[in-house]
Amino acid sequence: MDPVPQRLGPMRILIVDDHPVVRQGLRRMLEAADDHLVCAEAGDAEGCLERLQAEAFDVAVLDVSLPGR
């Protein structure tokens, strides 16, 4: 079995939720870990797509009932 490669930096995260309080809480929880960095947030599907086109993320935390397309 191949060893798991080591990360060169923190995990880059995008948070997408239409509730600002939820985004703020998620950011605080995720950034409490040394190897997590919330790089961007979006409040709707359109904003999410714009952020994804603008930069690369390792993980996107998405609200599955997000209004919009």
PDB file of N, CA and C in Angstrom:
ATOM      1  N   MET A   1       0.843  -1.178   0.000  1.00  0.00           N
ATOM      2  CA  MET A   1       0.000   0.000   0.000  1.00  0.00           C
ATOM      3  C   MET A   1       0.890   1.245   0.000  1.00  0.00           C
ATOM      4  N   ASP A   2       0.529   2.221  -0.815  1.00  0.00           N
ATOM      5  CA  ASP A   2       1.295   3.465  -0.901  1.00  0.00           C
ATOM      6  C   ASP A   2       1.041   4.330   0.330  1.00  0.00           C
ATOM      7  N   PRO A   3       2.080   4.996   0.828  1.00  0.00           N
ATOM      8  CA  PRO A   3       1.880   5.897   1.962  1.00  0.00           C
ATOM      9  C   PRO A   3       1.058   7.115   1.545  1.00  0.00           C
ATOM     10  N   VAL A   4       0.351   7.679   2.498  1.00  0.00           N
ATOM     11  CA  VAL A   4      -0.444   8.881   2.247  1.00  0.00           C
ATOM     12  C   VAL A   4       0.511  10.061   2.114  1.00  0.00           C
ATOM     13  N   PRO A   5       0.426  10.819   1.012  1.00  0.00           N
ATOM     14  CA  PRO A   5       1.336  11.965   0.847  1.00  0.00           C
ATOM     15  C   PRO A   5       1.047  13.054   1.878  1.00  0.00           C
ATOM     16  N   GLN A   6       2.097  13.717   2.317  1.00  0.00           N
ATOM     17  CA  GLN A   6       1.958  14.806   3.277  1.00  0.00           C
ATOM     18  C   GLN A   6       1.551  16.087   2.557  1.00  0.00           C
ATOM     19  N   ARG A   7       0.669  16.851   3.178  1.00  0.00           N
ATOM     20  CA  ARG A   7       0.235  18.135   2.615  1.00  0.00           C
ATOM     21  C   ARG A   7       1.374  19.143   2.738  1.00  0.00           C
ATOM     22  N   LEU A   8       1.470  20.026   1.773  1.00  0.00           N
ATOM     23  CA  LEU A   8       2.491  21.065   1.806  1.00  0.00           C
ATOM     24  C   LEU A   8       2.012  22.316   2.522  1.00  0.00           C
ATOM     25  N   GLY A   9       0.731  22.414   2.760  1.00  0.00           N
ATOM     26  CA  GLY A   9       0.172  23.579   3.433  1.00  0.00           C
ATOM     27  C   GLY A   9      -1.194  23.232   3.983  1.00  0.00           C
ATOM     28  N   PRO A  10      -1.884  24.221   4.506  1.00  0.00           N
ATOM     29  CA  PRO A  10      -3.202  23.953   5.082  1.00  0.00           C
ATOM     30  C   PRO A  10      -4.229  23.582   4.011  1.00  0.00           C
ATOM     31  N   MET A  11      -5.258  22.860   4.429  1.00  0.00           N
ATOM     32  CA  MET A  11      -6.356  22.510   3.536  1.00  0.00           C
ATOM     33  C   MET A  11      -7.150  23.780   3.232  1.00  0.00           C
ATOM     34  N   ARG A  12      -7.280  24.099   1.957  1.00  0.00           N
ATOM     35  CA  ARG A  12      -7.979  25.317   1.524  1.00  0.00           C
ATOM     36  C   ARG A  12      -9.471  25.011   1.376  1.00  0.00           C
ATOM     37  N   ILE A  13     -10.309  25.777   2.088  1.00  0.00           N
ATOM     38  CA  ILE A  13     -11.734  25.464   2.188  1.00  0.00           C
ATOM     39  C   ILE A  13     -12.591  26.624   1.701  1.00  0.00           C
ATOM     40  N   LEU A  14     -13.657  26.276   0.982  1.00  0.00           N
ATOM     41  CA  LEU A  14     -14.711  27.216   0.580  1.00  0.00           C
ATOM     42  C   LEU A  14     -15.969  26.835   1.350  1.00  0.00           C
ATOM     43  N   ILE A  15     -16.594  27.799   2.022  1.00  0.00           N
ATOM     44  CA  ILE A  15     -17.855  27.576   2.741  1.00  0.00           C
ATOM     45  C   ILE A  15     -18.976  28.229   1.951  1.00  0.00           C
ATOM     46  N   VAL A  16     -20.046  27.456   1.682  1.00  0.00           N
ATOM     47  CA  VAL A  16     -21.191  27.974   0.933  1.00  0.00           C
ATOM     48  C   VAL A  16     -22.461  27.699   1.726  1.00  0.00           C
ATOM     49  N   ASP A  17     -23.089  28.765   2.220  1.00  0.00           N
ATOM     50  CA  ASP A  17     -24.349  28.662   2.955  1.00  0.00           C
ATOM     51  C   ASP A  17     -25.038  30.012   2.878  1.00  0.00           C
ATOM     52  N   ASP A  18     -26.374  29.992   2.810  1.00  0.00           N
ATOM     53  CA  ASP A  18     -27.105  31.249   2.693  1.00  0.00           C
ATOM     54  C   ASP A  18     -27.320  31.937   4.037  1.00  0.00           C
ATOM     55  N   HIS A  19     -26.911  31.326   5.132  1.00  0.00           N
ATOM     56  CA  HIS A  19     -27.055  31.929   6.457  1.00  0.00           C
ATOM     57  C   HIS A  19     -25.685  32.396   6.963  1.00  0.00           C
ATOM     58  N   PRO A  20     -25.490  33.703   7.116  1.00  0.00           N
ATOM     59  CA  PRO A  20     -24.194  34.224   7.561  1.00  0.00           C
ATOM     60  C   PRO A  20     -23.740  33.661   8.909  1.00  0.00           C
ATOM     61  N   VAL A  21     -24.675  33.422   9.827  1.00  0.00           N
ATOM     62  CA  VAL A  21     -24.310  32.897  11.145  1.00  0.00           C
ATOM     63  C   VAL A  21     -23.751  31.478  11.017  1.00  0.00           C
ATOM     64  N   VAL A  22     -24.326  30.686  10.127  1.00  0.00           N
ATOM     65  CA  VAL A  22     -23.822  29.327   9.887  1.00  0.00           C
ATOM     66  C   VAL A  22     -22.415  29.394   9.298  1.00  0.00           C
ATOM     67  N   ARG A  23     -22.214  30.268   8.313  1.00  0.00           N
ATOM     68  CA  ARG A  23     -20.872  30.413   7.722  1.00  0.00           C
ATOM     69  C   ARG A  23     -19.855  30.820   8.782  1.00  0.00           C
ATOM     70  N   GLN A  24     -20.234  31.752   9.635  1.00  0.00           N
ATOM     71  CA  GLN A  24     -19.324  32.222  10.682  1.00  0.00           C
ATOM     72  C   GLN A  24     -18.978  31.088  11.651  1.00  0.00           C
ATOM     73  N   GLY A  25     -19.978  30.312  12.057  1.00  0.00           N
ATOM     74  CA  GLY A  25     -19.732  29.194  12.970  1.00  0.00           C
ATOM     75  C   GLY A  25     -18.846  28.125  12.353  1.00  0.00           C
ATOM     76  N   LEU A  26     -19.116  27.789  11.093  1.00  0.00           N
ATOM     77  CA  LEU A  26     -18.277  26.810  10.397  1.00  0.00           C
ATOM     78  C   LEU A  26     -16.843  27.302  10.278  1.00  0.00           C
ATOM     79  N   ARG A  27     -16.682  28.570   9.939  1.00  0.00           N
ATOM     80  CA  ARG A  27     -15.334  29.147   9.818  1.00  0.00           C
ATOM     81  C   ARG A  27     -14.577  29.001  11.135  1.00  0.00           C
ATOM     82  N   ARG A  28     -15.224  29.344  12.234  1.00  0.00           N
ATOM     83  CA  ARG A  28     -14.553  29.258  13.542  1.00  0.00           C
ATOM     84  C   ARG A  28     -14.159  27.823  13.875  1.00  0.00           C
ATOM     85  N   MET A  29     -15.064  26.882  13.625  1.00  0.00           N
ATOM     86  CA  MET A  29     -14.754  25.475  13.915  1.00  0.00           C
ATOM     87  C   MET A  29     -13.610  24.968  13.044  1.00  0.00           C
ATOM     88  N   LEU A  30     -13.677  25.253  11.750  1.00  0.00           N
ATOM     89  CA  LEU A  30     -12.659  24.749  10.833  1.00  0.00           C
ATOM     90  C   LEU A  30     -11.298  25.382  11.079  1.00  0.00           C
ATOM     91  N   GLU A  31     -11.271  26.661  11.363  1.00  0.00           N
ATOM     92  CA  GLU A  31      -9.993  27.339  11.562  1.00  0.00           C
ATOM     93  C   GLU A  31      -9.376  27.050  12.924  1.00  0.00           C
ATOM     94  N   ALA A  32     -10.120  26.378  13.805  1.00  0.00           N
ATOM     95  CA  ALA A  32      -9.552  25.968  15.088  1.00  0.00           C
ATOM     96  C   ALA A  32      -8.484  24.889  14.884  1.00  0.00           C
ATOM     97  N   ALA A  33      -8.568  24.176  13.771  1.00  0.00           N
ATOM     98  CA  ALA A  33      -7.554  23.174  13.428  1.00  0.00           C
ATOM     99  C   ALA A  33      -6.396  23.869  12.717  1.00  0.00           C
ATOM    100  N   ASP A  34      -5.189  23.477  13.060  1.00  0.00           N
ATOM    101  CA  ASP A  34      -4.000  24.123  12.491  1.00  0.00           C
ATOM    102  C   ASP A  34      -3.861  23.926  10.986  1.00  0.00           C
ATOM    103  N   ASP A  35      -4.409  22.838  10.476  1.00  0.00           N
ATOM    104  CA  ASP A  35      -4.189  22.519   9.066  1.00  0.00           C
ATOM    105  C   ASP A  35      -5.380  22.852   8.173  1.00  0.00           C
ATOM    106  N   HIS A  36      -6.249  23.759   8.623  1.00  0.00           N
ATOM    107  CA  HIS A  36      -7.408  24.188   7.835  1.00  0.00           C
ATOM    108  C   HIS A  36      -7.357  25.703   7.638  1.00  0.00           C
ATOM    109  N   LEU A  37      -7.680  26.146   6.428  1.00  0.00           N
ATOM    110  CA  LEU A  37      -7.730  27.572   6.130  1.00  0.00           C
ATOM    111  C   LEU A  37      -8.970  27.849   5.292  1.00  0.00           C
ATOM    112  N   VAL A  38      -9.914  28.598   5.856  1.00  0.00           N
ATOM    113  CA  VAL A  38     -11.096  28.991   5.089  1.00  0.00           C
ATOM    114  C   VAL A  38     -10.675  30.162   4.217  1.00  0.00           C
ATOM    115  N   CYS A  39     -10.620  29.929   2.917  1.00  0.00           N
ATOM    116  CA  CYS A  39     -10.127  30.929   1.969  1.00  0.00           C
ATOM    117  C   CYS A  39     -11.225  31.828   1.442  1.00  0.00           C
ATOM    118  N   ALA A  40     -12.467  31.321   1.435  1.00  0.00           N
ATOM    119  CA  ALA A  40     -13.556  32.109   0.866  1.00  0.00           C
ATOM    120  C   ALA A  40     -14.894  31.589   1.363  1.00  0.00           C
ATOM    121  N   GLU A  41     -15.892  32.464   1.235  1.00  0.00           N
ATOM    122  CA  GLU A  41     -17.270  32.124   1.571  1.00  0.00           C
ATOM    123  C   GLU A  41     -18.164  32.616   0.448  1.00  0.00           C
ATOM    124  N   ALA A  42     -19.308  31.954   0.312  1.00  0.00           N
ATOM    125  CA  ALA A  42     -20.332  32.396  -0.634  1.00  0.00           C
ATOM    126  C   ALA A  42     -21.690  32.177   0.019  1.00  0.00           C
ATOM    127  N   GLY A  43     -22.636  33.066  -0.294  1.00  0.00           N
ATOM    128  CA  GLY A  43     -23.965  32.992   0.290  1.00  0.00           C
ATOM    129  C   GLY A  43     -25.020  32.439  -0.636  1.00  0.00           C
ATOM    130  N   ASP A  44     -24.632  32.153  -1.887  1.00  0.00           N
ATOM    131  CA  ASP A  44     -25.598  31.597  -2.838  1.00  0.00           C
ATOM    132  C   ASP A  44     -24.853  30.800  -3.907  1.00  0.00           C
ATOM    133  N   ALA A  45     -25.643  30.099  -4.750  1.00  0.00           N
ATOM    134  CA  ALA A  45     -25.041  29.236  -5.770  1.00  0.00           C
ATOM    135  C   ALA A  45     -24.204  30.034  -6.765  1.00  0.00           C
ATOM    136  N   GLU A  46     -24.691  31.193  -7.154  1.00  0.00           N
ATOM    137  CA  GLU A  46     -23.946  32.022  -8.111  1.00  0.00           C
ATOM    138  C   GLU A  46     -22.595  32.438  -7.540  1.00  0.00           C
ATOM    139  N   GLY A  47     -22.596  32.868  -6.282  1.00  0.00           N
ATOM    140  CA  GLY A  47     -21.346  33.242  -5.629  1.00  0.00           C
ATOM    141  C   GLY A  47     -20.384  32.074  -5.510  1.00  0.00           C
ATOM    142  N   CYS A  48     -20.939  30.895  -5.258  1.00  0.00           N
ATOM    143  CA  CYS A  48     -20.126  29.678  -5.181  1.00  0.00           C
ATOM    144  C   CYS A  48     -19.426  29.419  -6.510  1.00  0.00           C
ATOM    145  N   LEU A  49     -20.178  29.472  -7.592  1.00  0.00           N
ATOM    146  CA  LEU A  49     -19.599  29.222  -8.912  1.00  0.00           C
ATOM    147  C   LEU A  49     -18.532  30.255  -9.257  1.00  0.00           C
ATOM    148  N   GLU A  50     -18.761  31.514  -8.887  1.00  0.00           N
ATOM    149  CA  GLU A  50     -17.766  32.560  -9.135  1.00  0.00           C
ATOM    150  C   GLU A  50     -16.475  32.271  -8.377  1.00  0.00           C
ATOM    151  N   ARG A  51     -16.606  31.874  -7.108  1.00  0.00           N
ATOM    152  CA  ARG A  51     -15.418  31.591  -6.296  1.00  0.00           C
ATOM    153  C   ARG A  51     -14.650  30.393  -6.850  1.00  0.00           C
ATOM    154  N   LEU A  52     -15.398  29.360  -7.288  1.00  0.00           N
ATOM    155  CA  LEU A  52     -14.747  28.161  -7.825  1.00  0.00           C
ATOM    156  C   LEU A  52     -13.996  28.450  -9.120  1.00  0.00           C
ATOM    157  N   GLN A  53     -14.487  29.401  -9.907  1.00  0.00           N
ATOM    158  CA  GLN A  53     -13.793  29.773 -11.138  1.00  0.00           C
ATOM    159  C   GLN A  53     -12.580  30.652 -10.860  1.00  0.00           C
ATOM    160  N   ALA A  54     -12.612  31.381  -9.743  1.00  0.00           N
ATOM    161  CA  ALA A  54     -11.549  32.332  -9.438  1.00  0.00           C
ATOM    162  C   ALA A  54     -10.321  31.692  -8.789  1.00  0.00           C
ATOM    163  N   GLU A  55     -10.521  30.629  -8.003  1.00  0.00           N
ATOM    164  CA  GLU A  55      -9.384  30.016  -7.318  1.00  0.00           C
ATOM    165  C   GLU A  55      -9.659  28.555  -7.003  1.00  0.00           C
ATOM    166  N   ALA A  56      -8.606  27.844  -6.633  1.00  0.00           N
ATOM    167  CA  ALA A  56      -8.714  26.413  -6.348  1.00  0.00           C
ATOM    168  C   ALA A  56      -8.865  26.180  -4.848  1.00  0.00           C
ATOM    169  N   PHE A  57      -9.704  25.209  -4.510  1.00  0.00           N
ATOM    170  CA  PHE A  57      -9.929  24.813  -3.122  1.00  0.00           C
ATOM    171  C   PHE A  57      -9.724  23.311  -3.013  1.00  0.00           C
ATOM    172  N   ASP A  58      -9.355  22.859  -1.834  1.00  0.00           N
ATOM    173  CA  ASP A  58      -9.246  21.424  -1.581  1.00  0.00           C
ATOM    174  C   ASP A  58     -10.607  20.839  -1.225  1.00  0.00           C
ATOM    175  N   VAL A  59     -11.428  21.634  -0.521  1.00  0.00           N
ATOM    176  CA  VAL A  59     -12.726  21.170  -0.033  1.00  0.00           C
ATOM    177  C   VAL A  59     -13.726  22.313  -0.127  1.00  0.00           C
ATOM    178  N   ALA A  60     -14.964  21.968  -0.477  1.00  0.00           N
ATOM    179  CA  ALA A  60     -16.074  22.925  -0.411  1.00  0.00           C
ATOM    180  C   ALA A  60     -17.111  22.355   0.546  1.00  0.00           C
ATOM    181  N   VAL A  61     -17.475  23.138   1.561  1.00  0.00           N
ATOM    182  CA  VAL A  61     -18.526  22.752   2.501  1.00  0.00           C
ATOM    183  C   VAL A  61     -19.792  23.436   2.015  1.00  0.00           C
ATOM    184  N   LEU A  62     -20.759  22.632   1.526  1.00  0.00           N
ATOM    185  CA  LEU A  62     -21.942  23.169   0.859  1.00  0.00           C
ATOM    186  C   LEU A  62     -23.219  22.899   1.637  1.00  0.00           C
ATOM    187  N   ASP A  63     -24.107  23.869   1.638  1.00  0.00           N
ATOM    188  CA  ASP A  63     -25.474  23.710   2.125  1.00  0.00           C
ATOM    189  C   ASP A  63     -26.240  22.978   1.025  1.00  0.00           C
ATOM    190  N   VAL A  64     -26.709  21.757   1.298  1.00  0.00           N
ATOM    191  CA  VAL A  64     -27.378  20.974   0.253  1.00  0.00           C
ATOM    192  C   VAL A  64     -28.763  21.513  -0.090  1.00  0.00           C
ATOM    193  N   SER A  65     -29.320  22.374   0.751  1.00  0.00           N
ATOM    194  CA  SER A  65     -30.625  22.975   0.448  1.00  0.00           C
ATOM    195  C   SER A  65     -30.475  24.453   0.095  1.00  0.00           C
ATOM    196  N   LEU A  66     -29.353  24.794  -0.494  1.00  0.00           N
ATOM    197  CA  LEU A  66     -29.056  26.170  -0.879  1.00  0.00           C
ATOM    198  C   LEU A  66     -30.049  26.645  -1.932  1.00  0.00           C
ATOM    199  N   PRO A  67     -30.685  27.803  -1.718  1.00  0.00           N
ATOM    200  CA  PRO A  67     -31.604  28.313  -2.738  1.00  0.00           C
ATOM    201  C   PRO A  67     -30.852  28.705  -4.012  1.00  0.00           C
ATOM    202  N   GLY A  68     -31.531  28.691  -5.102  1.00  0.00           N
ATOM    203  CA  GLY A  68     -30.918  29.037  -6.386  1.00  0.00           C
ATOM    204  C   GLY A  68     -30.787  27.808  -7.250  1.00  0.00           C
ATOM    205  N   ARG A  69     -29.947  27.929  -8.262  1.00  0.00           N
ATOM    206  CA  ARG A  69     -29.824  26.804  -9.188  1.00  0.00           C
ATOM    207  C   ARG A  69     -28.941  25.711  -8.684  1.00  0.00           C
TER     208      ARG A  69
END
